[in-house]
Amino acid sequence: MTFFKPFLAVAAVTLVAPAAAQAPAADLAQVQRHLSATNTMVADFTQTDRNGRTLTGTLTLKKPGKIRFQYQKGVPLLIVGDGKALTFIDYSVKQVQRWPIGNSPLGVLLDPNRDISRYAKVVPSGNPGVLSVEAYDPKHPEYGRITLVMARNAGSPAGLMLQGWVALDSQGNRTTIRLSNQRFNGPVADGAFRWTDPRRQTRAG
């Protein structure tokens, strides 16, 4: 499970940067506009852990609160957000685990009303075409850290395209998600976020 804990179980995190390096508030406001303007997204993803293990699959997102990580054929794993909780399903051992979305870094992407200026900062990446958004909850250091990476792209919502993120848990386990072939604000049915419970072999929302 360490491969997935930094991905699911951290709340919001920051790779600490010097105060002088903080980007202007206008950049953070642009990120907020991008997040607010992204109602749905479908993308291919590559997930890499600290040991270099890599999995691929398809990400489907629909606000508020719905997300699905469908892994490549042959990988008996699934992650689904149903609007309230994130569920991790391991079909190989018929195991199901759930976390409140509010305790996950993915809440940054899934809550259209969240004011990221309260806990996030934009740190210059050294590349004027890239913004790195770092968030951290000082009251809960056990939640770990997350950094969203966005590229400036005039054809994307609010002129930014989410490229992926890096999550780091309190034990130092790092998970990197890289996105490609992003498609924004197309129709996504709620049925995309249903899953089969291996413990009951019935459908769950």
Coordinates of C-alpha atoms in Angstrom, one line a residue:
M1 CA 0.0 0.0 0.0
T2 CA 2.9 2.4 0.3
F3 CA 2.8 2.9 -3.4
F4 CA -0.6 4.6 -3.1
K5 CA -0.6 6.2 0.4
P6 CA 1.2 9.4 -0.7
F7 CA -1.3 9.5 -3.6
L8 CA -4.5 9.1 -1.4
A9 CA -3.8 9.8 2.2
V10 CA -2.1 13.2 2.3
A11 CA -4.3 16.2 2.7
A12 CA -2.3 19.1 1.2
V13 CA 1.4 19.6 1.1
T14 CA 4.2 21.9 0.1
L15 CA 7.8 21.5 -1.0
V16 CA 9.0 24.5 1.1
A17 CA 10.4 27.4 -0.9
P18 CA 12.1 30.6 0.3
A19 CA 9.7 33.5 0.9
A20 CA 11.5 35.5 -1.7
A21 CA 10.7 32.9 -4.3
Q22 CA 6.9 33.2 -3.9
A23 CA 5.1 34.0 -7.1
P24 CA 2.8 37.0 -7.3
A25 CA -0.8 36.7 -6.2
A26 CA -1.9 37.1 -9.8
D27 CA -0.5 33.7 -10.6
L28 CA -2.3 32.1 -7.8
A29 CA -5.5 33.8 -8.9
Q30 CA -5.0 32.4 -12.3
V31 CA -4.6 28.9 -10.9
Q32 CA -7.8 29.4 -8.9
R33 CA -9.6 30.4 -12.1
H34 CA -8.3 27.4 -13.9
L35 CA -9.5 25.1 -11.1
S36 CA -12.9 26.8 -11.1
A37 CA -13.3 26.6 -14.9
T38 CA -12.4 22.9 -15.1
N39 CA -15.7 21.1 -14.6
T40 CA -14.6 17.8 -16.2
M41 CA -11.3 16.4 -17.5
V42 CA -10.2 13.2 -19.1
A43 CA -6.5 12.4 -19.5
D44 CA -4.0 9.6 -19.8
F45 CA -1.7 9.3 -16.7
T46 CA 1.6 7.8 -15.7
Q47 CA 2.1 7.1 -12.0
T48 CA 5.6 6.6 -10.6
D49 CA 6.6 5.8 -7.0
R50 CA 9.9 6.6 -5.3
N51 CA 11.3 3.2 -6.4
G52 CA 10.6 3.9 -10.0
R53 CA 7.7 1.6 -10.3
T54 CA 5.4 2.9 -13.0
L55 CA 1.8 2.3 -13.9
T56 CA -0.4 3.9 -16.6
G57 CA -4.1 4.4 -17.1
T58 CA -6.9 6.9 -17.7
L59 CA -8.0 9.6 -15.4
T60 CA -11.6 10.9 -15.5
L61 CA -12.7 13.9 -13.3
K62 CA -16.0 15.5 -12.8
K63 CA -16.8 18.2 -10.2
P64 CA -17.9 18.2 -7.6
G65 CA -15.9 15.4 -6.0
K66 CA -15.9 12.7 -8.7
I67 CA -12.7 11.1 -10.0
R68 CA -11.6 7.7 -11.4
F69 CA -8.1 6.3 -12.0
Q70 CA -8.6 3.3 -14.3
Y71 CA -5.3 1.5 -14.4
Q72 CA -3.8 -0.3 -17.3
K73 CA -5.1 -3.8 -18.3
G74 CA -3.8 -6.5 -16.0
V75 CA -3.5 -4.2 -12.9
P76 CA -6.3 -5.2 -10.5
L77 CA -6.5 -1.8 -8.8
L78 CA -9.0 1.0 -9.0
I79 CA -9.3 4.4 -7.3
V80 CA -12.7 6.2 -7.4
G81 CA -14.1 9.3 -5.8
D82 CA -17.9 9.4 -5.6
G83 CA -18.3 13.0 -4.4
K84 CA -17.8 12.2 -0.7
A85 CA -15.0 9.7 -0.3
L86 CA -12.1 8.3 -2.2
T87 CA -12.2 4.5 -2.5
F88 CA -9.2 2.3 -3.2
I89 CA -10.1 -1.1 -4.5
D90 CA -7.6 -4.0 -4.8
Y91 CA -9.4 -6.8 -6.7
S92 CA -6.6 -9.2 -6.3
V93 CA -7.2 -9.5 -2.5
K94 CA -10.8 -8.2 -2.4
Q95 CA -9.8 -5.2 -0.3
V96 CA -11.6 -1.9 -0.2
Q97 CA -10.4 1.2 1.7
R98 CA -12.0 4.7 1.9
W99 CA -10.8 8.2 2.8
P100 CA -12.8 11.4 3.1
I101 CA -12.0 13.6 0.0
G102 CA -11.2 16.4 2.4
N103 CA -8.3 14.3 3.7
S104 CA -6.8 13.9 0.2
P105 CA -4.7 16.2 -1.9
L106 CA -7.2 15.6 -4.7
G107 CA -9.6 17.9 -2.9
V108 CA -7.7 20.7 -4.5
L109 CA -8.9 19.5 -7.9
L110 CA -12.4 18.2 -6.9
D111 CA -13.9 21.1 -4.8
P112 CA -15.0 24.0 -7.1
N113 CA -15.6 26.2 -4.0
R114 CA -12.2 25.7 -2.3
D115 CA -10.2 28.9 -1.9
I116 CA -6.7 27.8 -2.5
S117 CA -5.2 31.1 -1.4
R118 CA -5.9 30.0 2.2
Y119 CA -3.3 27.2 2.1
A120 CA -1.5 27.2 -1.2
K121 CA 1.3 29.2 -2.8
V122 CA 2.6 29.4 -6.3
V123 CA 6.4 29.0 -6.4
P124 CA 8.4 29.9 -9.6
S125 CA 9.6 26.8 -11.3
G126 CA 12.5 28.5 -13.2
N127 CA 10.5 28.1 -16.4
P128 CA 8.2 31.1 -17.2
G129 CA 5.8 28.7 -19.0
V130 CA 5.3 26.5 -15.8
L131 CA 3.6 27.3 -12.5
S132 CA 4.0 25.0 -9.5
V133 CA 1.3 25.2 -6.8
E134 CA 2.4 24.0 -3.4
A135 CA 0.0 23.5 -0.5
Y136 CA 0.6 22.5 3.1
D137 CA -1.6 22.1 6.2
P138 CA 0.7 23.1 9.2
K139 CA -1.9 21.7 11.6
H140 CA -1.6 18.3 10.1
P141 CA 2.0 17.5 9.1
E142 CA 1.1 13.8 9.0
Y143 CA -0.9 14.5 5.9
G144 CA 2.2 15.2 3.9
R145 CA 2.7 17.4 0.9
I146 CA 1.5 18.0 -2.7
T147 CA 2.7 20.1 -5.6
L148 CA 0.5 20.6 -8.7
V149 CA 2.4 21.5 -11.9
M150 CA 0.6 23.6 -14.5
A151 CA 1.8 24.8 -17.9
R152 CA 0.7 28.0 -19.5
N153 CA -1.5 27.1 -22.5
A154 CA -3.9 29.6 -24.1
G155 CA -6.2 26.9 -25.3
S156 CA -6.9 25.5 -21.8
P157 CA -9.2 26.8 -19.0
A158 CA -7.9 30.1 -17.7
G159 CA -4.8 29.7 -19.8
L160 CA -3.4 26.8 -17.8
M161 CA -3.1 23.1 -18.3
L162 CA -2.6 20.7 -15.4
Q163 CA 0.4 18.6 -16.2
G164 CA 0.4 16.5 -13.0
W165 CA 1.5 16.5 -9.4
V166 CA 3.9 15.1 -6.8
A167 CA 2.6 13.8 -3.5
L168 CA 4.9 13.2 -0.5
D169 CA 3.7 11.5 2.6
S170 CA 5.1 12.0 6.2
Q171 CA 7.2 8.9 5.7
G172 CA 8.9 10.3 2.6
N173 CA 7.1 8.1 0.1
R174 CA 6.8 10.0 -3.1
T175 CA 4.3 9.4 -5.9
T176 CA 4.4 11.4 -9.2
I177 CA 1.5 11.6 -11.6
R178 CA 2.1 12.9 -15.1
L179 CA -0.8 13.7 -17.4
S180 CA -1.1 13.7 -21.2
N181 CA -3.8 14.1 -23.8
Q182 CA -5.9 16.3 -21.5
R183 CA -9.4 17.0 -22.6
F184 CA -11.4 19.6 -20.7
N185 CA -15.2 20.2 -20.1
G186 CA -16.6 17.5 -22.3
P187 CA -19.6 15.4 -21.3
V188 CA -18.8 12.8 -18.5
A189 CA -21.6 10.5 -17.3
D190 CA -22.0 9.9 -13.5
G191 CA -21.9 6.2 -14.4
A192 CA -18.2 6.6 -15.0
F193 CA -17.7 6.6 -11.2
R194 CA -19.4 3.4 -10.4
W195 CA -17.4 0.4 -9.4
T196 CA -17.8 -3.3 -8.5
D197 CA -17.4 -4.1 -4.9
P198 CA -15.3 -7.3 -4.8
R199 CA -16.6 -8.2 -1.3
R200 CA -20.2 -8.3 -2.5
Q201 CA -19.9 -8.5 -6.3
T202 CA -22.6 -5.8 -6.6
R203 CA -22.5 -2.3 -8.0
A204 CA -21.6 0.6 -5.7
G205 CA -21.8 4.3 -6.3

